[in-house]
Short mmCIF file of C-alpha atoms in Angstrom, two decimals:
data_model
loop_
_atom_site.label_atom_id
_atom_site.label_comp_id
_atom_site.label_asym_id
_atom_site.label_seq_id
_atom_site.Cartn_x
_atom_site.Cartn_y
_atom_site.Cartn_z
CA MET A 1 103.65 -30.53 3.19
CA ARG A 2 100.14 -29.79 4.35
CA ILE A 3 97.29 -31.21 2.34
CA LEU A 4 94.72 -28.57 1.46
CA SER A 5 91.22 -28.94 0.00
CA VAL A 6 88.97 -26.09 -1.11
CA PHE A 7 85.20 -26.62 -1.46
CA ALA A 8 82.47 -24.37 -2.83
CA LEU A 9 79.59 -24.54 -0.35
CA LEU A 10 76.08 -23.42 -1.24
CA ILE A 11 73.87 -22.27 1.65
CA GLY A 12 70.12 -22.44 1.04
CA TYR A 13 67.06 -22.79 3.24
CA PHE A 14 63.93 -24.88 3.48
CA ASN A 15 60.49 -23.40 3.66
CA VAL A 16 57.11 -24.75 4.67
CA SER A 17 54.40 -24.21 2.08
CA ALA A 18 50.83 -25.30 1.73
CA GLN A 19 50.46 -28.98 0.86
CA PRO A 20 47.31 -30.87 -0.19
CA TYR A 21 47.33 -32.83 3.09
CA PRO A 22 47.37 -30.12 5.79
CA LYS A 23 44.93 -31.93 8.09
CA SER A 24 45.96 -35.54 7.53
CA ASP A 25 46.73 -36.01 11.25
CA GLN A 26 43.67 -34.24 12.71
CA ILE A 27 42.14 -37.47 14.05
CA TRP A 28 44.13 -40.10 15.91
CA LEU A 29 42.42 -43.44 16.23
CA LEU A 30 43.21 -45.01 19.61
CA GLY A 31 41.83 -47.90 21.64
CA ALA A 32 41.46 -51.62 20.95
CA VAL A 33 38.75 -54.24 20.53
CA GLY A 34 38.60 -58.00 20.32
CA THR A 35 38.95 -59.27 23.89
CA THR A 36 36.57 -59.83 26.78
CA LEU A 37 38.09 -57.15 29.04
CA GLU A 38 35.68 -54.29 29.67
CA TRP A 39 38.21 -51.65 28.64
CA TYR A 40 38.63 -53.25 25.18
CA ARG A 41 35.12 -52.30 24.17
CA GLY A 42 35.87 -49.90 21.30
CA LEU A 43 37.99 -47.31 19.59
CA ILE A 44 38.54 -43.63 20.38
CA TYR A 45 38.51 -40.56 18.15
CA PHE A 46 41.26 -38.30 19.50
CA ASP A 47 40.24 -35.21 17.52
CA PHE A 48 42.45 -32.08 17.15
CA SER A 49 40.13 -30.18 14.80
CA GLN A 50 39.05 -27.71 17.52
CA GLY A 51 42.52 -27.09 18.94
CA ASP A 52 42.72 -28.99 22.20
CA PRO A 53 42.06 -32.70 21.52
CA VAL A 54 38.66 -34.19 22.30
CA ALA A 55 38.39 -37.92 23.04
CA THR A 56 35.18 -39.62 21.86
CA GLU A 57 34.50 -43.32 22.18
CA ILE A 58 33.27 -45.25 19.14
CA GLU A 59 31.09 -48.25 19.89
CA LYS A 60 31.16 -49.64 16.34
CA PRO A 61 32.94 -53.00 15.93
CA SER A 62 36.23 -52.79 14.13
CA SER A 63 39.62 -54.38 13.85
CA SER A 64 41.83 -54.16 16.92
CA LEU A 65 44.43 -51.38 16.88
CA ARG A 66 46.23 -52.65 19.94
CA PHE A 67 49.79 -52.57 18.54
CA THR A 68 49.90 -51.36 14.94
CA ARG A 69 48.07 -48.33 13.59
CA SER A 70 48.27 -45.79 10.79
CA THR A 71 45.56 -43.20 10.19
CA MET A 72 44.85 -40.75 7.36
CA CYS A 73 42.37 -37.84 7.17
CA ASP A 74 41.28 -35.95 4.07
CA SER A 75 41.99 -32.28 3.36
CA THR A 76 39.12 -31.20 5.66
CA GLY A 77 40.29 -33.28 8.62
CA LYS A 78 37.65 -36.02 8.20
CA LEU A 79 38.79 -39.58 8.86
CA LEU A 80 39.55 -41.19 5.50
CA LEU A 81 41.16 -44.58 6.20
CA TYR A 82 43.18 -46.51 8.74
CA THR A 83 44.90 -49.87 9.18
CA ASN A 84 46.10 -52.23 11.87
CA GLY A 85 48.53 -54.03 9.55
CA CYS A 86 45.94 -56.72 8.77
CA ASN A 87 42.94 -54.89 7.26
CA ILE A 88 42.30 -51.45 5.77
CA HIS A 89 39.18 -49.59 6.93
CA GLY A 90 37.50 -46.53 5.47
CA GLY A 91 36.22 -43.57 7.43
CA ASP A 92 32.96 -45.45 8.05
CA HIS A 93 34.96 -48.22 9.82
CA GLU A 94 34.03 -50.77 7.17
CA ILE A 95 36.80 -52.73 5.49
CA ILE A 96 37.34 -51.27 2.02
CA GLU A 97 37.16 -53.40 -1.12
CA ASN A 98 40.04 -55.92 -1.24
CA GLY A 99 41.24 -54.48 2.07
CA THR A 100 41.84 -57.74 3.94
CA GLY A 101 44.80 -60.09 4.01
CA LEU A 102 47.70 -57.71 4.56
CA ASN A 103 50.94 -59.56 5.36
CA GLU A 104 49.34 -62.94 4.63
CA GLY A 105 51.68 -65.91 4.55
CA GLY A 106 54.03 -64.65 7.23
CA TYR A 107 54.20 -65.59 10.89
CA GLY A 108 53.01 -62.16 12.04
CA GLY A 109 50.02 -61.96 9.72
CA ASP A 110 48.85 -65.54 10.11
CA ASN A 111 49.22 -65.76 13.89
CA PHE A 112 48.36 -62.30 15.23
CA CYS A 113 45.92 -60.79 12.73
CA PRO A 114 43.00 -63.04 13.76
CA LEU A 115 43.43 -62.01 17.41
CA ILE A 116 44.90 -58.58 18.15
CA GLY A 117 46.05 -57.13 14.85
CA TYR A 118 49.63 -56.93 13.68
CA GLN A 119 51.96 -57.08 16.67
CA THR A 120 54.72 -54.54 15.88
CA PRO A 121 54.30 -50.80 16.61
CA GLN A 122 55.41 -48.41 13.84
CA SER A 123 55.42 -51.19 11.24
CA THR A 124 52.91 -49.49 8.88
CA LEU A 125 53.07 -46.11 7.18
CA LEU A 126 50.39 -44.39 5.05
CA LEU A 127 51.68 -41.88 2.48
CA PRO A 128 49.94 -40.00 -0.33
CA LEU A 129 51.16 -40.97 -3.78
CA PRO A 130 53.00 -37.88 -5.13
CA GLY A 131 51.00 -36.16 -7.86
CA SER A 132 47.69 -37.73 -6.82
CA VAL A 133 44.91 -36.53 -4.51
CA ASN A 134 43.12 -39.88 -4.17
CA ARG A 135 45.80 -42.57 -4.18
CA TYR A 136 47.80 -43.68 -1.19
CA PHE A 137 50.60 -46.13 -0.55
CA LEU A 138 50.59 -48.24 2.58
CA LEU A 139 54.08 -49.48 3.43
CA HIS A 140 54.21 -52.42 5.83
CA LEU A 141 56.85 -54.72 7.30
CA PHE A 142 56.45 -58.44 6.76
CA GLU A 143 57.39 -60.62 9.74
CA ASP A 144 58.21 -64.29 9.38
CA LYS A 145 60.15 -67.09 11.10
CA PRO A 146 63.22 -68.07 9.06
CA SER A 147 63.76 -70.72 11.75
CA PRO A 148 61.57 -72.06 14.59
CA VAL A 149 63.20 -69.68 17.10
CA ASP A 150 63.92 -66.71 14.84
CA LEU A 151 61.24 -64.06 14.33
CA ALA A 152 62.43 -61.42 11.87
CA VAL A 153 61.32 -58.70 9.47
CA THR A 154 62.18 -60.16 6.08
CA ARG A 155 60.42 -57.86 3.58
CA LEU A 156 59.14 -54.36 2.96
CA LEU A 157 55.74 -54.58 1.27
CA SER A 158 53.51 -51.97 -0.37
CA THR A 159 49.76 -51.79 -0.89
CA GLU A 160 48.19 -49.20 -3.20
CA ILE A 161 44.81 -47.67 -2.34
CA ASP A 162 42.42 -45.63 -4.50
CA MET A 163 40.04 -43.65 -2.30
CA SER A 164 38.02 -42.38 -5.27
CA ALA A 165 36.71 -45.90 -5.95
CA ASN A 166 33.26 -47.06 -4.83
CA ASP A 167 31.87 -43.52 -4.50
CA GLY A 168 34.63 -42.49 -2.13
CA LYS A 169 34.60 -45.62 0.04
CA GLY A 170 37.90 -46.74 -1.48
CA ALA A 171 39.46 -49.92 -2.85
CA VAL A 172 42.82 -51.64 -2.75
CA LEU A 173 44.36 -51.81 -6.23
CA GLU A 174 47.39 -53.97 -5.43
CA LYS A 175 48.47 -55.41 -2.10
CA ASN A 176 51.41 -57.17 -0.50
CA THR A 177 53.73 -56.14 -3.34
CA ILE A 178 57.34 -56.97 -2.45
CA VAL A 179 59.44 -53.80 -2.49
CA ALA A 180 62.59 -55.34 -1.00
CA GLU A 181 63.70 -58.51 0.78
CA ASN A 182 66.26 -58.30 3.56
CA ARG A 183 66.59 -58.52 7.35
CA TYR A 184 65.19 -55.21 8.53
CA ALA A 185 64.64 -53.59 11.91
CA PHE A 186 61.41 -54.22 13.81
CA GLY A 187 59.16 -51.18 13.36
CA LYS A 188 60.88 -47.79 13.19
CA LEU A 189 59.23 -47.15 9.79
CA THR A 190 58.96 -43.43 9.00
CA ALA A 191 59.41 -40.97 6.14
CA CYS A 192 60.56 -37.47 5.21
CA ARG A 193 59.59 -35.23 2.31
CA HIS A 194 62.13 -34.98 -0.47
CA ALA A 195 63.51 -31.47 -0.92
CA ASN A 196 61.39 -31.20 -4.07
CA GLY A 197 58.33 -31.02 -1.78
CA ARG A 198 56.57 -33.92 -3.56
CA ASP A 199 58.34 -37.24 -3.09
CA TRP A 200 59.20 -39.20 0.06
CA TRP A 201 62.39 -40.68 1.50
CA ILE A 202 61.99 -43.81 3.63
CA PRO A 203 65.19 -45.03 5.36
CA LEU A 204 64.99 -48.55 6.76
CA GLY A 205 67.77 -49.96 8.90
CA ARG A 206 69.12 -53.44 8.19
CA ALA A 207 69.26 -55.64 11.28
CA GLY A 208 72.72 -56.75 12.37
CA THR A 209 74.59 -54.27 10.14
CA ALA A 210 75.40 -50.58 9.91
CA ASP A 211 73.48 -50.28 6.64
CA PHE A 212 70.32 -48.47 5.64
CA ASP A 213 68.24 -49.16 2.58
CA VAL A 214 66.81 -45.79 1.51
CA PHE A 215 63.60 -46.00 -0.52
CA LEU A 216 62.00 -43.29 -2.67
CA LEU A 217 58.26 -42.94 -3.20
CA ASP A 218 57.50 -40.80 -6.25
CA SER A 219 54.64 -40.59 -8.76
CA THR A 220 55.64 -43.96 -10.27
CA GLY A 221 55.60 -45.85 -6.96
CA ILE A 222 58.23 -46.95 -4.47
CA THR A 223 61.72 -48.23 -5.31
CA LEU A 224 65.00 -48.85 -3.50
CA HIS A 225 66.95 -45.67 -4.27
CA HIS A 226 70.28 -46.56 -2.64
CA ALA A 227 71.95 -48.45 0.19
CA GLN A 228 74.06 -46.53 2.69
CA GLU A 229 76.56 -47.84 5.21
CA ILE A 230 77.07 -45.96 8.47
CA GLY A 231 80.56 -47.05 9.42
CA GLN A 232 80.56 -46.16 13.12
CA MET A 233 77.49 -48.17 14.07
CA THR A 234 76.11 -51.67 13.92
CA MET A 235 72.49 -52.49 14.70
CA LEU A 236 72.57 -55.31 17.22
CA VAL A 237 69.80 -57.80 18.02
CA ASP A 238 66.79 -55.64 17.40
CA ARG A 239 64.07 -54.52 19.79
CA PHE A 240 60.87 -52.57 19.27
CA GLY A 241 61.35 -48.84 19.56
CA GLN A 242 60.67 -45.74 17.49
CA ALA A 243 62.17 -43.59 14.74
CA ALA A 244 61.33 -40.01 13.74
CA PHE A 245 62.45 -37.11 11.57
CA SER A 246 62.59 -33.54 12.83
CA PRO A 247 59.79 -31.39 11.36
CA ASP A 248 62.20 -29.68 8.93
CA GLY A 249 63.79 -33.00 7.93
CA SER A 250 67.31 -32.04 9.01
CA PHE A 251 67.59 -34.72 11.74
CA PHE A 252 66.67 -38.40 11.98
CA ALA A 253 66.64 -40.34 15.27
CA ARG A 254 65.87 -43.91 16.26
CA PHE A 255 65.86 -45.52 19.69
CA ASP A 256 65.48 -49.05 20.99
CA ALA A 257 66.66 -50.72 24.17
CA GLN A 258 69.35 -52.81 22.51
CA ASN A 259 70.92 -50.18 20.25
CA GLU A 260 70.32 -47.11 22.43
CA LEU A 261 69.65 -43.65 20.96
CA GLU A 262 71.07 -42.87 17.51
CA ILE A 263 70.96 -39.39 15.97
CA PHE A 264 71.78 -38.57 12.34
CA ARG A 265 71.68 -35.48 10.21
CA PHE A 266 69.76 -35.85 6.97
CA ASP A 267 70.18 -34.49 3.43
CA ARG A 268 66.70 -34.12 1.93
CA CYS A 269 68.07 -33.67 -1.60
CA ARG A 270 69.84 -37.01 -1.87
CA GLY A 271 68.34 -38.99 0.99
CA LEU A 272 71.66 -39.31 2.82
CA LEU A 273 72.20 -39.84 6.55
CA PHE A 274 75.40 -38.39 7.97
CA ALA A 275 77.18 -37.23 11.16
CA PRO A 276 75.92 -40.23 13.22
CA GLN A 277 76.01 -40.21 17.02
CA ARG A 278 75.10 -43.01 19.42
CA ILE A 279 74.13 -42.03 22.98
CA GLU A 280 73.85 -44.50 25.83
CA LEU A 281 70.70 -43.90 27.88
CA GLU A 282 70.78 -47.12 29.92
CA ALA A 283 67.50 -48.30 28.43
CA ASP A 284 66.09 -51.50 29.89
CA GLU A 285 67.23 -54.22 27.48
CA SER A 286 64.75 -56.68 29.00
CA ASN A 287 61.87 -54.38 27.98
CA TRP A 288 60.94 -54.71 24.31
CA TRP A 289 58.64 -51.71 24.40
CA GLY A 290 59.84 -48.78 26.41
CA CYS A 291 61.67 -46.50 23.95
CA GLY A 292 60.33 -43.52 22.00
CA VAL A 293 61.53 -40.35 20.25
CA ALA A 294 60.00 -37.07 19.08
CA PHE A 295 61.28 -33.65 17.99
CA SER A 296 60.06 -30.25 19.09
CA PRO A 297 58.12 -28.15 16.53
CA ASN A 298 61.02 -25.66 16.30
CA ASN A 299 63.44 -28.53 15.44
CA ARG A 300 65.75 -27.65 18.32
CA TYR A 301 65.01 -30.35 20.91
CA LEU A 302 64.89 -34.11 20.75
CA TYR A 303 62.97 -36.05 23.42
CA ALA A 304 63.94 -39.66 24.16
CA SER A 305 61.75 -41.76 26.48
CA SER A 306 63.24 -44.91 28.01
CA THR A 307 60.56 -46.66 30.10
CA ILE A 308 61.01 -44.65 33.32
CA ARG A 309 62.93 -41.56 32.14
CA LEU A 310 62.42 -38.77 29.64
CA HIS A 311 65.52 -36.92 28.42
CA GLN A 312 65.82 -33.78 26.32
CA PHE A 313 68.72 -33.06 23.94
CA ASP A 314 69.60 -29.65 22.47
CA LEU A 315 70.34 -30.18 18.77
CA ALA A 316 71.83 -26.68 18.50
CA ALA A 317 74.47 -27.45 21.15
CA PRO A 318 78.10 -27.93 20.03
CA ASP A 319 78.09 -31.27 21.87
CA ILE A 320 74.64 -32.87 21.57
CA PRO A 321 75.28 -35.82 23.94
CA ALA A 322 76.54 -33.41 26.62
CA SER A 323 73.30 -31.38 26.35
CA LYS A 324 71.26 -34.24 27.87
CA LEU A 325 68.76 -33.10 30.50
CA LEU A 326 66.41 -35.28 32.55
CA VAL A 327 62.98 -33.68 32.24
CA GLY A 328 60.81 -36.47 33.62
CA GLU A 329 60.95 -39.65 35.69
CA TYR A 330 58.14 -42.16 36.18
CA ASP A 331 56.12 -41.26 39.29
CA GLY A 332 54.76 -44.77 40.01
CA PHE A 333 51.17 -44.11 38.87
CA VAL A 334 49.26 -47.35 38.10
CA ASP A 335 46.17 -47.83 35.95
CA PHE A 336 45.58 -51.51 35.25
CA GLN A 337 49.38 -51.65 34.96
CA GLY A 338 52.16 -49.12 35.48
CA THR A 339 52.01 -46.09 33.20
CA THR A 340 55.68 -46.15 32.19
CA PHE A 341 56.87 -44.29 29.09
CA TYR A 342 56.76 -45.44 25.48
CA GLN A 343 56.10 -43.96 22.02
CA GLN A 344 55.79 -40.24 21.36
CA GLN A 345 54.13 -38.25 18.57
CA LEU A 346 54.19 -34.53 17.76
CA ALA A 347 50.56 -33.41 17.39
CA PRO A 348 48.84 -30.66 15.34
CA ASP A 349 48.47 -28.55 18.50
CA GLY A 350 52.27 -28.32 18.93
CA ARG A 351 52.36 -30.66 21.93
CA ILE A 352 54.02 -34.06 22.11
CA TYR A 353 51.84 -36.93 23.34
CA MET A 354 53.20 -40.17 24.79
CA CYS A 355 51.51 -43.53 25.31
CA CYS A 356 52.38 -46.04 28.02
CA THR A 357 54.04 -49.44 27.92
CA SER A 358 50.84 -50.87 29.44
CA GLU A 359 47.19 -51.11 28.42
CA GLY A 360 46.21 -48.08 30.48
CA ARG A 361 43.74 -45.32 29.74
CA TYR A 362 46.16 -42.41 30.06
CA LEU A 363 48.45 -40.33 27.87
CA HIS A 364 51.45 -38.29 29.02
CA VAL A 365 51.97 -34.83 27.46
CA ILE A 366 54.90 -32.47 26.82
CA ASN A 367 52.98 -29.19 26.79
CA ASN A 368 55.75 -26.81 25.70
CA PRO A 369 58.31 -28.89 23.77
CA ASN A 370 60.04 -25.79 22.33
CA ALA A 371 61.28 -24.82 25.81
CA ALA A 372 64.55 -25.92 27.40
CA GLY A 373 64.73 -28.28 30.36
CA VAL A 374 61.83 -28.65 32.76
CA ASP A 375 60.18 -25.59 31.19
CA CYS A 376 58.99 -28.02 28.51
CA ASP A 377 56.27 -28.88 31.09
CA PHE A 378 56.10 -32.68 30.93
CA GLN A 379 52.88 -33.86 32.62
CA GLN A 380 52.42 -37.55 33.35
CA HIS A 381 49.03 -39.30 32.93
CA SER A 382 47.41 -35.90 32.34
CA ILE A 383 44.82 -37.10 29.83
CA GLN A 384 42.37 -39.86 30.74
CA LEU A 385 40.66 -41.62 27.84
CA PRO A 386 37.32 -43.50 27.78
CA ASN A 387 39.11 -46.84 27.42
CA ILE A 388 42.60 -48.18 26.83
CA THR A 389 44.92 -46.55 24.32
CA GLY A 390 46.63 -49.70 23.08
CA LEU A 391 50.40 -50.05 22.88
CA SER A 392 51.25 -47.43 20.27
CA LEU A 393 50.29 -44.11 18.73
CA PRO A 394 49.43 -43.42 15.07
CA ASN A 395 52.50 -43.11 12.86
CA PHE A 396 52.57 -39.67 11.15
CA PRO A 397 55.39 -38.07 9.15
CA ASN A 398 55.33 -34.31 8.58
CA MET A 399 52.85 -33.95 5.71
CA VAL A 400 53.19 -30.17 5.39
CA LEU A 401 56.96 -29.87 4.95
CA GLY A 402 57.42 -27.85 1.78
CA PRO A 403 60.10 -27.85 -0.89
CA ALA A 404 63.58 -26.45 -0.49
CA THR A 405 64.41 -23.13 -2.08
CA GLN A 406 64.12 -23.17 -5.87
CA GLY A 407 67.30 -24.57 -7.40
CA TYR A 408 68.57 -26.06 -4.14
CA CYS A 409 68.77 -29.64 -5.37
CA ASP A 410 69.44 -28.72 -8.99
CA SER A 411 72.67 -27.02 -7.90
CA ILE A 412 74.20 -30.16 -6.41
CA GLY A 413 76.16 -30.84 -9.59
CA LEU A 414 77.69 -27.36 -9.47
CA VAL A 415 79.52 -27.89 -6.18
CA SER A 416 82.13 -30.42 -5.08
CA ASN A 417 81.53 -32.71 -2.11
CA THR A 418 84.78 -34.73 -2.04
CA MET A 419 88.41 -33.72 -2.60
CA ASP A 420 90.60 -36.78 -3.08
CA TRP A 421 94.23 -36.23 -2.09
CA SER A 422 94.76 -39.90 -1.18
CA GLY A 423 97.36 -40.33 -3.94
CA THR A 424 99.60 -37.72 -2.33
CA THR A 425 102.08 -38.71 0.37
CA GLY A 426 100.31 -38.37 3.69
CA GLY A 427 97.11 -37.39 1.93
CA THR A 428 93.49 -38.39 2.41
CA ALA A 429 90.12 -37.83 0.82
CA ILE A 430 88.13 -35.07 2.52
CA THR A 431 84.35 -34.86 2.28
CA LEU A 432 81.87 -32.06 2.92
CA ALA A 433 78.20 -32.92 3.37
CA PRO A 434 75.49 -31.97 2.87
CA ASN A 435 76.27 -29.59 0.05
CA PRO A 436 74.14 -27.53 -0.51
CA ALA A 437 73.66 -27.02 3.23
CA HIS A 438 70.73 -25.75 5.30
CA THR A 439 71.38 -25.72 9.05
CA GLY A 440 74.98 -26.92 8.93
CA PHE A 441 77.54 -29.20 7.34
CA GLU A 442 80.24 -31.68 8.31
CA VAL A 443 83.84 -31.82 7.07
CA ARG A 444 85.41 -35.28 7.49
CA THR A 445 88.59 -37.10 6.47
CA LEU A 446 87.91 -40.61 5.23
CA ASN A 447 90.94 -42.38 6.73
CA GLY A 448 90.84 -40.89 10.22
CA THR A 449 93.58 -38.30 9.64
CA ASN A 450 93.08 -35.25 11.83
CA LEU A 451 92.10 -31.93 10.35
CA ALA A 452 94.31 -29.00 11.35
CA SER A 453 92.08 -26.07 10.39
CA VAL A 454 88.90 -25.15 8.56
CA THR A 455 88.36 -21.63 7.23
CA ILE A 456 85.26 -20.21 5.51
CA HIS A 457 85.26 -17.16 3.24
CA ASP A 458 82.34 -15.50 1.49
CA MET A 459 82.35 -14.45 -2.19
CA ALA A 460 83.93 -11.11 -1.26
CA GLY A 461 86.87 -12.89 0.39
CA ARG A 462 85.82 -11.99 3.94
CA THR A 463 86.49 -14.56 6.65
CA VAL A 464 83.20 -15.91 8.01
CA GLN A 465 84.67 -18.49 10.39
CA GLU A 466 88.08 -19.93 11.18
CA ARG A 467 88.42 -23.05 13.32
CA THR A 468 91.47 -24.88 14.61
CA VAL A 469 90.78 -28.59 14.69
CA VAL A 470 92.47 -31.70 16.13
CA ALA A 471 89.95 -34.30 15.00
CA PRO A 472 88.98 -36.20 11.85
CA SER A 473 85.69 -34.32 11.56
CA LEU A 474 84.10 -30.95 12.32
CA TYR A 475 80.47 -29.84 12.20
CA LEU A 476 79.63 -26.17 11.63
CA GLU A 477 76.24 -24.53 12.12
CA THR A 478 75.09 -22.31 9.23
CA GLY A 479 71.60 -21.34 10.34
CA THR A 480 72.53 -17.64 10.73
CA TRP A 481 74.52 -17.33 7.47
CA LEU A 482 73.08 -15.49 4.49
CA ASN A 483 72.13 -17.60 1.48
CA GLY A 484 74.87 -17.80 -1.13
CA ILE A 485 78.15 -19.44 -2.05
CA TYR A 486 81.04 -19.81 0.42
CA PHE A 487 84.55 -21.24 0.12
CA VAL A 488 85.61 -23.79 2.70
CA THR A 489 89.35 -24.38 3.03
CA CYS A 490 90.48 -27.52 4.89
CA ARG A 491 94.00 -28.39 6.01
CA THR A 492 95.12 -31.69 7.51
CA GLU A 493 97.83 -32.31 10.09
CA GLN A 494 100.00 -33.79 7.33
#
């Protein structure tokens, strides 16, 4: 007897609508201060307000942004506040009220803050509090030494900021609030808009496991929403790297030299990661720094930088790992040190900018990231800055991602996501996720039994797709399907 499951699948779409933070990433604060080297003499405004970025040096003293940095602009694109993981500064570069002492009491805060700022790139994240135009949450990773030889991230902390206080200069309301205690990954702290267009999902990988803790920031603050285990993967001894969501929130990627490149699909309604893939890129495991990721504006391409190589992956390809293309290789250019590849960030001008693993004065640029292969036009050390960039870029999620179609998340309870035939001889539970779907969905058996076929019909009974399968899972693209309800019929080999 063949085991058969029938699912009702709802196809919807996401849109991008106007948000109250459309210019939050107009100014990137680069540079570093706090040492005797000539190049460490100040910070840099990297300003996108006129289209092409303009770099302007700032001579005012400030906290060093050498490793850790998050920046926020107001609705007009004016610098509002920024942090280096130790202090919080306003747009006038003065520390705001109660804005000192972040991460106090831990090894990272007590040992590095007095010298160079917090030491871990992508370990802070500034997000607007949903429902408010003046309040912000700073999320930051707390590093400590559980033993004399063991440096680890042991907490996720939050700090709440009111920028309407002190005539717009701002004040910290609460700081260093413990959100969760666990062994988390170094850095790789990012966020994606909930499908409701207001709240935020923040997935944080647990070190040494295949688990994620997924946090939700809503109008009441931040809480642990759920824990999720990714069965095919285990995060090994952690290294610095980078994580990012695609602009539409349908993909999540993270990359470090120990764990290689990992790509997930993401369900914005429920904050679920699924369809995981790990891709070996032969990253240099001795290099703690040289890994970065960014997505193209059209959501089709993923760029992964691994110290001396830049690869592009086509996320619309049937086999994503097989779509790998080498689009850049380090040319040997030296400025103070070698300008090898590190973190990337999609900018307001549609380009992707990349910093170096050294203290150089140059940025690399992917000028046309929506194009396939070398047509993406990757230019090494093409932008020279007035002084050094530091060892990171500002950490920005996509602030302007709008809500899903009306009713998209509310309809989750109307459709089935799991058919459990495990009590039947030769049977297995079969899952379909995400449901509702946007760009695609995955059908998977939970015990490894192979599927035999998957057939999709529309409401009129017409066959939309029919696939023969000899595998425990199948992913189908739905980007060209009309919105509506479809029936997915799954048969197993048994």
